[in-house]
Amino acid sequence: MAIIDIVKHEQQQGEIVCKFPSCDLRWGSQLVVYPGQTAVFTKGGEVCDMFTEGTYTLHTNNIPLLNKIVNLPFGGDSPFQADVWFVSTINRLDLKWGTETAILLEDPKYEILVPVRSYGQYGFRVSDVARFMRGLVGNMPTFDEQTLQSYFRGLLLNRLTEILANKITKEQISVLDINTRLGDISQEAQQNLKPYFEDFGVEILLFNIISINVPEDDPSIAEIKKAKNLSARLKITGKDNYKLERLFDVLEKAAENESGTGAAIVNAGIGLGAALGVGKQIGDALGTSEPTKP
C-alpha cells in the first residue's frame, strides 16, 4: 500500500469518532488536527500519543510512546504502521431523549398509581479522550451520536425513574403539579447522571426535562382530578358543611326515587331519620342547644 504523507479527517455531522483509513505512515508525514478534534495514535491495541488542534510533522520527538513501541533503529522518512482515530471534542447540545414506555409512579398526595411519560434533551462533550476510547469505542472504525444514545439510554431512563420517584415522594409533589418543578428536577438529574457519564470520559453539559405528562384519557388522571376537586371543596366549605351537603343530597335523591305507597312510606321513614340526623348536625354546626329549664 502507498505510504500516507498527510493524515487528516473532516468530521461529519453526528460523527464522534472516525478511524483514519490507512495505517501505513512514515516519519515526516504531516498530521492536521482541526479545531474541536483530538487525534489518537494507537499501536497493538494500546493508546499511545494524542494531538489537539494544529499541524504537526511526525517524528520521534513528538510521538515518544509510539516510537518506543515501534522502536525503529533508523530515522529519516522510514515507514511504520499505526492506527489513528480522530475524536470530536465539540459541544453537542441537541440530543433528544424520551421514555419508550410509561413509568408507573404513585402520586404521593392522592395515593394513585399513574403511568408517566417524559421527554427532553441533553448535551455532552468528550472530556477524557483516552477513557472514551477504552470504555466505549474500542476498535470500532466509527462511533456516532446515535450509538452513544443507545449505549446510555437504559442507564439514563433507569436513573431518571429513580430520581423522579424520590423527588415526588420526598417533597410530596402531585403528578398534576410536577411540571411546575421541571427546572429543579432537571438540575438534580444532571448532577445525579454526571458521574455515570464521567466514567466513560463524557461530560454532561446540560440535561433538560421538557415535559412530564400522563395521557389525559388515562383513568388514573380522572381519579386524581376527582380527588383534587374533592380536596378543594373540603377546604372551601369545611369538613362539617361538606357532610351537611352530602346529607341534603341523600334526602333529595330519596325524594326523587319515591314510587308507590310502600316505597313512599319506607322513603319517608328514611327521610325522617336522615332529617333528624341533619337537624342534629345543623345544631352542632351552629353551636345551638335547647335552653335549660328551671
Coordinates of C-alpha atoms in Angstrom, one line a residue:
M1 CA 0.0 0.0 0.0
A2 CA 1.0 3.6 -0.6
I3 CA 2.7 5.5 2.2
I4 CA 0.5 8.3 3.6
D5 CA 2.0 11.8 3.6
I6 CA -0.9 13.7 5.1
V7 CA -3.1 12.4 7.9
K8 CA -6.3 14.4 8.4
H9 CA -10.1 13.9 8.7
E10 CA -13.0 16.3 8.2
Q11 CA -15.6 15.4 10.8
Q12 CA -19.2 14.7 9.5
Q13 CA -22.5 15.7 11.1
G14 CA -23.3 13.5 14.1
E15 CA -19.9 11.7 14.0
I16 CA -17.9 11.5 17.2
V17 CA -15.1 9.1 16.3
C18 CA -13.7 8.0 12.9
K19 CA -10.6 5.9 12.2
F20 CA -8.2 7.0 9.6
P21 CA -8.5 4.6 6.6
S22 CA -4.8 3.7 6.4
C23 CA -2.3 2.6 9.0
D24 CA 0.8 2.9 6.7
L25 CA 2.5 6.0 7.8
R26 CA 6.1 7.3 7.8
W27 CA 8.2 9.6 9.9
G28 CA 7.9 13.1 8.3
S29 CA 4.2 12.7 7.4
Q30 CA 2.0 15.8 8.1
L31 CA -0.7 15.5 10.7
V32 CA -3.6 18.0 10.5
V33 CA -5.9 18.2 13.5
Y34 CA -8.9 20.6 13.1
P35 CA -10.4 22.6 15.9
G36 CA -12.6 20.5 18.1
Q37 CA -10.7 17.3 17.3
T38 CA -8.1 15.1 19.0
A39 CA -6.0 12.7 17.0
V40 CA -5.2 9.4 18.9
F41 CA -2.4 7.1 17.8
T42 CA -2.7 3.5 18.8
K43 CA -0.4 0.5 18.3
G44 CA -1.1 -3.1 19.2
G45 CA -4.4 -2.1 20.9
E46 CA -2.6 0.4 23.2
V47 CA -3.4 4.1 23.3
C48 CA -0.2 6.0 22.7
D49 CA 0.1 9.6 21.7
M50 CA -2.6 12.3 21.3
F51 CA -2.6 15.6 19.5
T52 CA -5.0 18.5 19.8
E53 CA -5.7 21.1 17.0
G54 CA -2.8 22.1 14.9
T55 CA -0.4 20.9 12.1
Y56 CA 2.4 18.6 13.1
T57 CA 5.3 16.8 11.4
L58 CA 5.5 13.3 12.7
H59 CA 8.9 12.4 14.2
T60 CA 10.3 10.5 17.1
N61 CA 10.2 13.5 19.4
N62 CA 6.5 14.3 19.3
I63 CA 5.4 10.6 19.3
P64 CA 7.5 9.2 22.1
L65 CA 5.2 6.5 23.2
L66 CA 4.5 5.2 19.7
N67 CA 8.2 5.5 18.9
K68 CA 9.0 3.3 21.9
I69 CA 6.7 0.6 20.7
V70 CA 7.8 0.9 17.0
N71 CA 11.4 1.2 18.1
L72 CA 12.9 1.8 14.6
P73 CA 16.7 1.7 14.5
F74 CA 16.9 4.4 11.8
G75 CA 15.2 7.7 11.2
G76 CA 14.5 9.8 8.1
D77 CA 11.3 9.0 6.4
S78 CA 11.1 5.4 7.5
P79 CA 7.7 3.8 7.2
F80 CA 5.8 2.5 10.2
Q81 CA 2.3 1.2 11.0
A82 CA -0.1 2.8 13.5
D83 CA -3.8 3.3 13.8
V84 CA -5.1 6.8 14.0
W85 CA -8.5 7.8 15.3
F86 CA -10.0 11.3 15.1
V87 CA -12.2 12.1 18.1
S88 CA -14.5 15.1 18.1
T89 CA -14.5 17.1 21.3
I90 CA -17.0 19.7 20.3
N91 CA -20.0 20.5 22.5
R92 CA -23.2 18.7 21.4
L93 CA -26.3 20.2 22.9
D94 CA -29.3 18.9 20.9
L95 CA -29.5 15.2 21.7
K96 CA -33.1 14.0 22.4
W97 CA -34.3 11.5 25.0
G98 CA -37.7 10.1 25.9
T99 CA -39.4 7.3 27.8
E100 CA -40.2 4.5 25.4
T101 CA -42.8 3.0 27.8
A102 CA -44.7 4.7 30.6
I103 CA -43.1 4.8 34.1
L104 CA -45.5 3.8 36.9
L105 CA -45.3 6.2 39.8
E106 CA -47.5 6.6 42.8
D107 CA -48.9 10.1 43.3
P108 CA -47.9 10.8 46.9
K109 CA -50.8 13.2 47.5
Y110 CA -53.7 11.1 46.3
E111 CA -52.0 7.6 46.5
I112 CA -53.0 6.6 43.0
L113 CA -50.7 4.8 40.5
V114 CA -50.2 6.8 37.3
P115 CA -48.3 6.0 34.1
V116 CA -45.9 8.8 33.5
R117 CA -44.1 9.7 30.2
S118 CA -41.3 12.2 29.9
Y119 CA -39.0 13.7 27.3
G120 CA -36.3 16.3 26.9
Q121 CA -32.8 16.9 25.6
Y122 CA -29.2 16.8 26.8
G123 CA -25.8 18.0 25.8
F124 CA -22.4 16.5 26.2
R125 CA -18.8 16.5 25.1
V126 CA -15.9 14.0 25.1
S127 CA -13.8 15.3 28.0
D128 CA -11.4 12.4 28.5
V129 CA -10.4 11.0 25.1
A130 CA -8.4 8.1 26.3
R131 CA -11.1 6.9 28.7
F132 CA -13.7 7.4 26.0
M133 CA -11.7 5.3 23.5
R134 CA -11.1 2.5 26.0
G135 CA -14.5 2.4 27.5
L136 CA -16.8 2.9 24.5
V137 CA -15.1 2.9 21.2
G138 CA -12.5 0.0 21.3
N139 CA -11.6 -0.9 17.8
M140 CA -14.8 0.3 16.1
P141 CA -13.9 2.3 13.0
T142 CA -16.7 4.8 13.6
F143 CA -18.8 6.0 16.6
D144 CA -21.6 8.5 16.3
E145 CA -24.3 10.3 18.4
Q146 CA -26.9 7.6 17.8
T147 CA -24.6 4.9 19.1
L148 CA -23.8 6.9 22.2
Q149 CA -27.5 7.5 22.8
S150 CA -28.3 3.8 22.5
Y151 CA -25.5 3.0 25.0
F152 CA -26.7 5.4 27.6
R153 CA -30.5 5.1 27.1
G154 CA -31.0 2.3 29.6
L155 CA -28.8 4.0 32.2
L156 CA -30.4 7.4 31.6
L157 CA -34.0 6.2 31.9
N158 CA -33.3 3.9 34.9
R159 CA -31.7 6.7 36.8
L160 CA -34.4 9.2 35.8
T161 CA -37.1 6.9 37.0
E162 CA -35.4 6.7 40.4
I163 CA -34.8 10.5 40.5
L164 CA -38.5 11.2 39.7
A165 CA -39.8 8.7 42.2
N166 CA -37.6 10.0 45.0
K167 CA -38.4 13.6 44.2
I168 CA -42.1 13.4 44.2
T169 CA -42.1 11.1 47.3
K170 CA -39.7 13.2 49.3
E171 CA -41.3 16.5 48.5
Q172 CA -44.9 15.2 48.2
I173 CA -45.3 16.6 44.7
S174 CA -48.5 15.6 42.9
V175 CA -48.2 14.3 39.3
L176 CA -50.6 17.1 38.4
D177 CA -48.1 19.7 39.7
I178 CA -44.9 18.1 38.6
N179 CA -44.4 20.3 35.5
T180 CA -44.0 23.3 37.7
R181 CA -40.8 21.8 39.1
L182 CA -39.1 20.9 35.8
G183 CA -36.2 23.2 36.4
D184 CA -35.3 21.8 39.9
I185 CA -35.7 18.2 38.7
S186 CA -33.6 18.8 35.6
Q187 CA -30.7 20.2 37.7
E188 CA -30.9 17.3 40.1
A189 CA -31.0 14.8 37.3
Q190 CA -27.9 16.4 35.7
Q191 CA -25.9 16.2 38.9
N192 CA -27.0 12.7 39.5
L193 CA -26.1 11.5 36.0
K194 CA -22.8 13.3 35.8
P195 CA -20.6 10.7 37.5
Y196 CA -22.0 7.8 35.4
F197 CA -21.1 9.6 32.2
E198 CA -17.7 10.7 33.5
D199 CA -16.8 7.0 34.0
F200 CA -16.7 6.8 30.2
G201 CA -14.9 10.1 29.6
V202 CA -18.1 12.0 28.8
E203 CA -19.1 15.3 30.4
I204 CA -22.8 16.2 30.7
L205 CA -23.2 19.9 29.7
L206 CA -26.9 20.2 30.2
F207 CA -29.9 18.0 30.9
N208 CA -33.4 19.4 30.4
I209 CA -36.7 17.7 31.1
I210 CA -39.1 19.4 28.7
S211 CA -42.3 17.6 29.9
I212 CA -43.5 15.1 32.3
N213 CA -47.0 14.0 31.5
V214 CA -49.8 11.5 31.9
P215 CA -52.2 10.8 29.0
E216 CA -55.4 12.8 29.6
D217 CA -57.5 9.8 28.7
D218 CA -55.9 7.5 31.3
P219 CA -58.4 6.6 34.1
S220 CA -55.8 7.4 36.8
I221 CA -55.9 11.1 35.8
A222 CA -59.7 11.2 36.1
E223 CA -59.3 9.7 39.6
I224 CA -56.7 12.2 40.6
K225 CA -58.7 15.2 39.3
K226 CA -61.7 13.9 41.2
A227 CA -59.7 13.6 44.4
K228 CA -58.2 17.1 43.8
N229 CA -61.7 18.6 43.3
L230 CA -63.0 17.0 46.5
S231 CA -60.0 18.2 48.4
A232 CA -60.5 21.7 47.2
R233 CA -64.2 21.6 48.0
L234 CA -63.5 20.5 51.6
K235 CA -61.0 23.3 52.0
I236 CA -63.5 25.9 50.8
T237 CA -66.7 24.7 52.6
G238 CA -65.1 23.0 55.6
K239 CA -65.5 19.4 56.6
D240 CA -68.7 19.8 58.6
N241 CA -70.5 21.8 55.9
Y242 CA -69.4 19.3 53.3
K243 CA -71.1 16.5 55.3
L244 CA -74.3 18.5 55.5
E245 CA -74.2 19.0 51.7
R246 CA -73.9 15.3 51.2
L247 CA -76.8 14.5 53.6
F248 CA -79.0 17.0 51.7
D249 CA -78.0 15.2 48.5
V250 CA -79.2 11.9 50.0
L251 CA -82.5 13.4 51.0
E252 CA -83.0 14.9 47.6
K253 CA -82.3 11.7 45.8
A254 CA -84.6 9.8 48.3
A255 CA -87.4 12.2 47.4
E256 CA -86.8 11.8 43.7
N257 CA -86.9 8.0 43.9
E258 CA -90.2 7.6 45.7
S259 CA -92.7 5.4 43.7
G260 CA -95.6 3.6 45.2
T261 CA -97.2 3.8 48.6
G262 CA -95.0 1.2 50.3
A263 CA -91.8 2.8 48.9
A264 CA -93.1 6.2 49.9
I265 CA -93.6 5.1 53.4
V266 CA -90.1 3.5 53.6
N267 CA -88.6 6.5 52.0
A268 CA -90.4 8.8 54.3
G269 CA -89.0 6.8 57.2
I270 CA -85.5 7.0 55.8
G271 CA -86.1 10.7 55.1
L272 CA -87.3 11.3 58.6
G273 CA -84.3 9.6 60.2
A274 CA -81.9 11.4 57.9
A275 CA -83.7 14.7 58.6
L276 CA -83.3 14.1 62.3
G277 CA -79.6 13.5 61.8
V278 CA -79.3 16.6 59.7
G279 CA -81.1 18.6 62.3
K280 CA -78.6 17.4 65.0
Q281 CA -75.6 18.2 62.7
I282 CA -77.0 21.6 61.9
G283 CA -77.5 22.3 65.6
D284 CA -73.9 21.1 66.3
A285 CA -72.5 23.1 63.5
L286 CA -74.3 26.3 64.6
G287 CA -73.4 25.6 68.3
T288 CA -77.1 25.8 69.4
S289 CA -78.8 23.8 72.2
E290 CA -82.1 23.9 73.9
P291 CA -82.3 26.3 76.9
T292 CA -82.1 24.6 80.3
K293 CA -85.4 24.5 82.1
P294 CA -85.5 26.0 85.6

